[in-house]
Coordinates of C-alpha atoms in Angstrom, one line a residue:
Chain A
M1 CA -86.0 24.3 18.4
K2 CA -88.4 21.5 17.9
T3 CA -91.6 21.6 20.0
E4 CA -92.8 18.5 21.7
T5 CA -95.7 18.0 19.2
T6 CA -93.3 18.2 16.2
H7 CA -91.0 15.8 17.9
C8 CA -93.8 13.3 18.5
E9 CA -95.1 13.6 14.9
E10 CA -91.7 12.4 13.7
Y11 CA -92.2 9.3 15.9
H12 CA -95.7 8.9 14.5
E13 CA -94.0 8.3 11.1
L14 CA -91.6 5.9 12.6
I15 CA -94.6 4.0 14.2
L16 CA -96.1 3.6 10.7
L17 CA -92.9 2.5 9.2
A18 CA -92.3 0.0 12.1
D19 CA -95.7 -1.6 11.4
S20 CA -95.0 -1.9 7.7
G21 CA -91.6 -3.5 8.5
E22 CA -89.6 -0.7 6.9
L23 CA -87.7 0.5 9.9
T24 CA -84.0 -0.1 10.4
H25 CA -82.9 -1.8 13.5
D26 CA -81.4 1.4 15.0
S27 CA -84.5 3.4 14.3
R28 CA -86.7 0.7 15.8
R29 CA -84.6 0.8 19.0
E30 CA -84.9 4.6 19.1
L31 CA -88.7 4.4 18.7
D32 CA -89.0 1.7 21.4
M33 CA -87.1 4.0 23.8
H34 CA -89.4 6.9 23.0
L35 CA -92.5 4.9 23.4
R36 CA -91.5 3.9 26.9
D37 CA -91.2 7.5 27.9
C38 CA -94.1 9.1 25.9
P39 CA -97.6 7.9 26.9
A40 CA -99.2 10.0 24.1
C41 CA -97.2 8.2 21.4
A42 CA -97.8 4.9 23.0
Q43 CA -101.6 5.7 22.9
Y44 CA -101.3 6.8 19.3
Q45 CA -99.6 3.5 18.4
N46 CA -102.4 1.5 20.1
D47 CA -105.1 3.5 18.4
I48 CA -103.8 3.3 14.9
R49 CA -103.1 -0.4 15.3
R50 CA -106.7 -0.8 16.3
I51 CA -108.0 1.3 13.5
I52 CA -105.9 -0.6 10.9
H53 CA -107.0 -3.9 12.3
D54 CA -110.7 -3.0 12.3
S55 CA -110.5 -1.3 8.9
R56 CA -109.0 -4.4 7.4
E57 CA -112.0 -6.3 8.6
A58 CA -114.6 -3.7 7.8
L59 CA -113.6 -2.5 4.3
P60 CA -114.9 -4.5 1.4
G61 CA -112.6 -7.2 0.3
G62 CA -113.0 -10.9 -0.4
L63 CA -111.7 -12.7 -3.4
P64 CA -112.5 -12.6 -7.1
S65 CA -115.0 -15.2 -8.4
E66 CA -113.7 -18.6 -9.5
Q67 CA -115.0 -17.8 -13.0
T68 CA -112.8 -14.7 -13.2
V69 CA -109.7 -16.6 -12.1
S70 CA -110.6 -19.4 -14.7
N71 CA -111.0 -16.8 -17.4
I72 CA -107.5 -15.4 -16.6
I73 CA -105.9 -18.8 -16.7
A74 CA -107.6 -19.6 -20.0
H75 CA -106.4 -16.4 -21.5
A76 CA -102.9 -17.1 -20.2
G77 CA -103.0 -20.5 -21.8
N78 CA -104.1 -19.1 -25.2
R79 CA -101.4 -16.4 -25.1
H80 CA -98.8 -18.8 -23.8
G81 CA -98.1 -20.4 -27.1
R82 CA -97.3 -17.0 -28.6
I83 CA -94.9 -16.2 -25.7
I84 CA -93.1 -19.6 -26.2
F85 CA -92.9 -19.0 -29.9
F86 CA -91.1 -15.7 -29.6
T87 CA -89.0 -16.4 -26.5
Q88 CA -87.6 -19.8 -27.6
P89 CA -86.1 -19.5 -31.1
W90 CA -85.5 -23.2 -31.6
R91 CA -89.2 -23.9 -31.1
A92 CA -90.0 -21.2 -33.6
V93 CA -87.6 -22.8 -36.1
A94 CA -89.0 -26.3 -35.5
G95 CA -92.5 -25.0 -36.0
I96 CA -91.7 -23.3 -39.3
A97 CA -89.9 -26.4 -40.5
A98 CA -92.9 -28.5 -39.7
V99 CA -95.3 -26.2 -41.5
L100 CA -93.0 -26.2 -44.6
A101 CA -92.8 -30.0 -44.6
V102 CA -96.6 -30.3 -44.5
V103 CA -96.9 -27.7 -47.4
M104 CA -94.3 -29.4 -49.5
T105 CA -95.7 -32.9 -49.0
T106 CA -99.2 -31.7 -49.9
Y107 CA -97.9 -30.0 -53.0
I108 CA -96.0 -33.0 -54.2
A109 CA -98.9 -35.4 -53.5
F110 CA -101.3 -33.4 -55.6
Q111 CA -98.9 -32.9 -58.6
T112 CA -99.7 -34.7 -61.9
P113 CA -96.9 -37.0 -63.3
E114 CA -96.2 -34.3 -65.9
Q115 CA -95.8 -31.6 -63.3
R116 CA -93.6 -34.0 -61.2
T117 CA -91.2 -34.9 -64.1
G118 CA -91.3 -31.5 -65.7
T119 CA -92.2 -32.9 -69.1
S120 CA -95.1 -31.6 -71.2
A121 CA -98.1 -33.7 -72.2
Y122 CA -96.8 -33.7 -75.7
E123 CA -93.3 -34.9 -74.8
A124 CA -94.8 -37.6 -72.6
G125 CA -97.0 -38.7 -75.6
D126 CA -93.9 -39.0 -77.8
L127 CA -92.2 -41.2 -75.2
H128 CA -95.3 -43.5 -75.1
V129 CA -95.1 -43.8 -78.9
M130 CA -91.5 -44.8 -78.7
I131 CA -92.2 -47.4 -76.0
A132 CA -94.9 -48.8 -78.2
L133 CA -92.4 -49.0 -81.1
A134 CA -89.8 -50.6 -78.9
S135 CA -92.3 -53.3 -77.7
E136 CA -93.4 -53.9 -81.2
G137 CA -89.8 -54.3 -82.3
E138 CA -89.0 -56.5 -79.4
S139 CA -91.5 -59.2 -80.4
E140 CA -90.3 -59.3 -84.0
I141 CA -86.6 -59.0 -83.7
P142 CA -84.6 -62.0 -84.8
A143 CA -82.8 -63.9 -82.1
S144 CA -79.3 -63.1 -83.5
D145 CA -76.5 -62.0 -81.2
S146 CA -76.5 -58.4 -82.4
A147 CA -80.2 -58.2 -82.4
G148 CA -80.2 -59.7 -78.9
S149 CA -77.9 -57.0 -77.8
D150 CA -80.1 -54.3 -79.3
D151 CA -83.1 -56.0 -77.6
A152 CA -81.5 -55.8 -74.2
Q153 CA -80.5 -52.2 -74.8
L154 CA -84.1 -51.4 -75.9
K155 CA -85.6 -53.2 -72.9
E156 CA -83.3 -51.3 -70.5
L157 CA -84.2 -47.9 -72.1
A158 CA -87.9 -48.8 -72.1
G159 CA -87.6 -49.7 -68.4
R160 CA -85.9 -46.4 -67.7
L161 CA -88.7 -44.6 -69.6
L162 CA -91.3 -46.4 -67.6
R163 CA -89.6 -45.6 -64.4
F164 CA -89.2 -42.1 -65.4
Q165 CA -93.0 -41.8 -66.1
G166 CA -93.6 -42.3 -62.4
F167 CA -93.3 -45.9 -61.5
N168 CA -89.9 -45.4 -60.0
T169 CA -88.8 -42.0 -58.8
E170 CA -85.2 -43.0 -58.3
E171 CA -84.6 -42.2 -61.9
S172 CA -83.8 -38.6 -62.5
E173 CA -82.5 -38.3 -65.9
D174 CA -83.5 -35.5 -68.1
P175 CA -86.3 -36.7 -70.5
E176 CA -84.5 -35.1 -73.4
D177 CA -81.4 -37.2 -72.7
I178 CA -83.5 -40.4 -72.6
T179 CA -85.2 -39.5 -75.9
D180 CA -81.8 -38.8 -77.5
L181 CA -80.6 -42.2 -76.3
F182 CA -83.8 -44.1 -77.1
L183 CA -84.9 -42.6 -80.4
P184 CA -82.0 -43.7 -82.6
T185 CA -82.1 -47.2 -81.2
A186 CA -85.8 -47.5 -81.7
L187 CA -85.5 -46.2 -85.3
Q188 CA -82.7 -48.6 -86.0
L189 CA -84.7 -51.5 -84.7
R190 CA -87.7 -50.5 -86.7
N191 CA -85.6 -50.3 -89.8
T192 CA -84.1 -53.6 -89.1
R193 CA -87.6 -55.1 -88.6
E194 CA -89.1 -53.4 -91.7
F195 CA -86.3 -54.2 -94.1
P196 CA -84.5 -57.3 -92.9
E197 CA -84.4 -59.1 -96.2
E198 CA -83.3 -56.1 -98.2
T199 CA -80.5 -55.5 -95.7
N200 CA -79.5 -59.2 -95.8
V201 CA -79.7 -59.2 -99.6
Chain U
M1 CA -93.1 -42.2 3.8
A2 CA -94.0 -38.9 2.4
N3 CA -91.6 -36.1 2.6
T4 CA -93.0 -33.7 5.2
G5 CA -90.1 -31.2 5.1
N6 CA -90.8 -27.6 4.4
V7 CA -90.3 -26.7 0.8
K8 CA -89.6 -23.1 0.2
P9 CA -92.2 -21.7 -2.1
L10 CA -91.0 -20.3 -5.4
S11 CA -90.5 -16.5 -5.5
D12 CA -92.5 -14.3 -7.9
A13 CA -89.5 -14.0 -10.2
E14 CA -89.1 -17.7 -10.3
L15 CA -92.7 -18.3 -11.0
I16 CA -92.7 -15.7 -13.8
A17 CA -89.6 -17.3 -15.4
S18 CA -91.3 -20.7 -15.1
Y19 CA -94.4 -19.4 -16.8
V20 CA -92.5 -17.8 -19.6
G21 CA -90.6 -21.1 -19.9
G22 CA -93.8 -23.0 -20.5
E23 CA -95.3 -23.8 -17.1
L24 CA -98.9 -22.5 -17.1
N25 CA -99.5 -23.6 -13.5
S26 CA -96.9 -21.1 -12.3
L27 CA -99.2 -18.3 -13.5
E28 CA -102.1 -19.8 -11.5
V29 CA -99.9 -19.8 -8.4
L30 CA -99.1 -16.1 -9.0
V31 CA -102.8 -15.2 -9.5
N32 CA -103.8 -17.0 -6.3
R33 CA -100.9 -15.5 -4.3
H34 CA -101.8 -11.9 -5.1
R35 CA -105.5 -12.1 -5.6
S36 CA -106.5 -11.0 -2.1
A37 CA -104.3 -7.9 -2.1
L38 CA -105.1 -6.9 -5.6
F39 CA -108.8 -7.5 -5.3
G40 CA -109.0 -5.7 -2.0
Y41 CA -107.5 -2.6 -3.7
I42 CA -109.8 -2.8 -6.7
M43 CA -112.9 -3.5 -4.7
N44 CA -112.4 -0.4 -2.6
M45 CA -111.4 1.8 -5.6
T46 CA -114.2 0.8 -7.9
A47 CA -118.0 1.2 -7.4
N48 CA -119.2 -2.4 -7.2
R49 CA -118.3 -6.1 -7.0
V50 CA -119.2 -7.0 -10.6
N51 CA -117.0 -4.1 -11.8
A52 CA -114.2 -5.2 -9.5
D53 CA -114.2 -8.7 -11.0
D54 CA -114.0 -7.2 -14.5
V55 CA -111.1 -4.9 -13.5
F56 CA -109.3 -7.7 -11.8
Q57 CA -109.5 -9.8 -14.9
E58 CA -108.4 -6.9 -17.1
V59 CA -105.4 -6.1 -14.9
W60 CA -104.2 -9.7 -15.2
I61 CA -104.7 -9.7 -19.0
R62 CA -102.6 -6.6 -19.2
A63 CA -100.0 -8.1 -16.9
I64 CA -99.8 -11.3 -18.9
K65 CA -99.3 -9.3 -22.1
K66 CA -96.2 -7.6 -20.6
I67 CA -95.0 -10.4 -18.2
G68 CA -92.3 -11.5 -20.7
N69 CA -90.6 -8.2 -20.2
F70 CA -91.0 -7.9 -16.4
K71 CA -87.6 -7.1 -15.0
E72 CA -88.4 -5.5 -11.7
N73 CA -88.0 -6.8 -8.1
N74 CA -91.5 -6.1 -6.8
F75 CA -94.2 -8.0 -8.7
P76 CA -97.1 -7.0 -6.5
G77 CA -96.1 -3.3 -6.8
W78 CA -96.0 -3.7 -10.6
L79 CA -99.4 -5.4 -10.6
M80 CA -100.8 -2.7 -8.4
R81 CA -99.5 0.1 -10.7
I82 CA -101.3 -1.6 -13.6
A83 CA -104.4 -1.8 -11.5
R84 CA -104.2 1.9 -10.6
N85 CA -103.7 2.9 -14.2
H86 CA -106.7 0.8 -15.2
V87 CA -108.9 2.2 -12.4
I88 CA -108.0 5.8 -13.5
D89 CA -108.6 5.0 -17.1
E90 CA -112.0 3.5 -16.3
A91 CA -112.9 6.5 -14.2
R92 CA -112.1 8.8 -17.0
R93 CA -113.7 6.8 -19.7
K94 CA -117.0 5.9 -18.0
K95 CA -119.6 8.0 -16.3
P96 CA -119.7 7.3 -12.6
D97 CA -121.3 4.0 -11.9
L98 CA -124.0 3.6 -9.4
S99 CA -122.1 4.3 -6.2
L100 CA -122.3 2.3 -3.0
D101 CA -122.9 5.6 -1.3
C102 CA -126.1 6.3 -3.2
E103 CA -129.1 6.3 -0.9
T104 CA -131.9 3.9 -1.1
P105 CA -135.6 5.1 -0.5
D106 CA -135.1 4.0 3.1
G107 CA -132.3 6.4 3.6
M108 CA -129.6 3.7 3.7
S109 CA -126.6 3.7 1.5
L110 CA -126.4 0.8 -1.0
K111 CA -123.3 -0.5 0.9
Q112 CA -125.5 -0.8 4.0
A113 CA -128.4 -2.3 2.1
I114 CA -126.5 -4.9 0.0
P115 CA -125.4 -8.0 2.0
N116 CA -121.7 -8.6 1.7
N117 CA -121.4 -12.3 0.8
S118 CA -117.6 -12.2 1.2
R119 CA -117.9 -11.7 5.0
T120 CA -117.3 -14.6 7.2
P121 CA -118.9 -15.2 10.6
D122 CA -115.6 -14.2 12.4
R123 CA -115.7 -10.8 10.6
E124 CA -118.4 -9.3 12.8
I125 CA -116.9 -5.8 12.6
A126 CA -117.9 -5.4 9.0
D127 CA -121.6 -5.6 9.9
S128 CA -121.4 -3.7 13.1
E129 CA -122.1 0.0 13.5
L130 CA -118.3 0.5 13.9
G131 CA -117.7 -1.1 10.6
L132 CA -120.2 1.0 8.8
K133 CA -118.7 4.1 10.4
I134 CA -115.2 3.1 9.2
N135 CA -116.5 2.5 5.7
A136 CA -118.3 5.9 5.6
A137 CA -115.2 7.7 7.0
V138 CA -112.9 6.0 4.4
E139 CA -115.2 6.9 1.6
K140 CA -115.1 10.5 2.6
L141 CA -111.3 10.7 2.6
P142 CA -109.6 12.7 -0.2
P143 CA -108.8 10.2 -3.1
E144 CA -105.0 10.2 -2.5
Q145 CA -105.4 9.6 1.3
K146 CA -108.0 7.0 0.7
E147 CA -105.7 5.2 -1.8
V148 CA -102.7 5.2 0.6
F149 CA -105.0 3.9 3.3
I150 CA -106.4 1.1 1.1
L151 CA -103.0 0.1 -0.2
R152 CA -101.6 -0.1 3.3
V153 CA -104.6 -1.7 5.1
K154 CA -106.2 -3.9 2.5
S155 CA -103.2 -4.7 0.2
D156 CA -100.5 -4.7 2.9
M157 CA -98.2 -2.7 0.7
P158 CA -95.1 -1.0 2.3
F159 CA -94.9 2.8 2.1
K160 CA -91.9 2.6 -0.2
E161 CA -94.0 0.8 -2.8
I162 CA -97.1 3.0 -2.1
S163 CA -95.0 6.1 -2.9
R164 CA -93.8 4.4 -6.1
I165 CA -97.4 3.5 -7.1
Q166 CA -98.6 7.1 -6.5
G167 CA -95.5 8.6 -8.1
T168 CA -94.6 10.6 -5.0
S169 CA -92.1 10.6 -2.2
I170 CA -92.2 8.2 0.8
N171 CA -92.7 11.2 3.1
T172 CA -95.8 12.3 1.2
A173 CA -97.2 8.8 1.4
L174 CA -96.5 8.7 5.1
A175 CA -98.2 12.1 5.6
R176 CA -101.3 11.0 3.6
M177 CA -101.6 8.0 5.8
Q178 CA -101.2 10.1 9.0
Y179 CA -104.0 12.5 7.8
A180 CA -106.3 9.5 7.1
L181 CA -105.5 7.9 10.5
T182 CA -106.0 11.2 12.4
R183 CA -109.4 11.7 10.7
L184 CA -110.5 8.1 11.5
R185 CA -109.2 8.4 15.0
T186 CA -111.2 11.5 15.6
I187 CA -114.4 9.9 14.1
L188 CA -114.0 6.6 16.0
K189 CA -112.8 8.1 19.3
D190 CA -116.2 7.9 21.0
D191 CA -116.9 4.4 19.7
Y192 CA -113.6 3.1 21.0
A193 CA -114.2 4.9 24.3
Q194 CA -117.6 3.2 24.6
L195 CA -116.0 -0.1 23.8
E196 CA -113.4 0.5 26.4
R197 CA -116.0 1.3 29.0
A198 CA -118.0 -1.8 28.0
I199 CA -115.0 -4.0 28.6

């Protein structure tokens, strides 16, 4: 059998729960009924409410300094980018793509023409000799129909070579293919120029 | 005409989602919303104000680090558990700081000697004899009882959450609060009786 004290101590717990808003409606009604009939518990409720109120005022409290709050927000701002990066994949992908684009652009911009075309310095030199030969031949070729046709062909090839050297990146032919095309024509023109009379005779 | 209708403030969960989604201001709202309760707990569980500011900042830094994974319902409880762990870590790591209970050459405790700038004119109790008695009594409570008392009184935490923070049952948390209140009631009985007579 419960003593009166034990019985009241159970209500003391209910008083605490009522003040913290954790009491069910039914328990609250039961507590109110008890408090009406028990002056000791009613006094206990008054006392602890007063102690809690006064303690709330008396104990150290206040707020953190503005500087502390600013430091926290600044830290959150720094960290925020990383959170976004890992929680939103599309942003991460866009970020990686942007970095790659910058790296590729920088790499291409600082490449030499030889690196860009993939030809060696020696091969490029050969092409220059051939262009010079072609130009020389162009100025001395007779204005016959066949020679005119060769001339046009030569000009076109020379133009393609020049474009290939970096003046026009739209051309993408393999340098070896161009050399194969260009060299026989250049040699033929050279022979024509060097031995025209013998050929005619 | 400006809209004067009441706008329901965002919940903690909504603010967290907003912050994780890119809105830094949402975190600022969270910090300001819970700063009083959190700082009140830290202030009473650490030795001095400077240390309380440091702990407050460290707790939030830890919280921000893990906030992307926060899945619970009770954000202040989660925050308070981080604070409690930090306070315990600090207490283990460091030698005891200069306590506010240390006596000055005049025989006063530091808490009595140092003016509390956070007090406002309407908080007269803090500076009164009654206030000093309450502070002294709370300081002398066993640590678990003191913590329950602080969490309930200064941080306004419900007992369900206090029991979770302490890793105990709600009945134990209630019992600790009752012991603390009974002790304070005994100490303050005469003062309250005097006040009653004065009125």
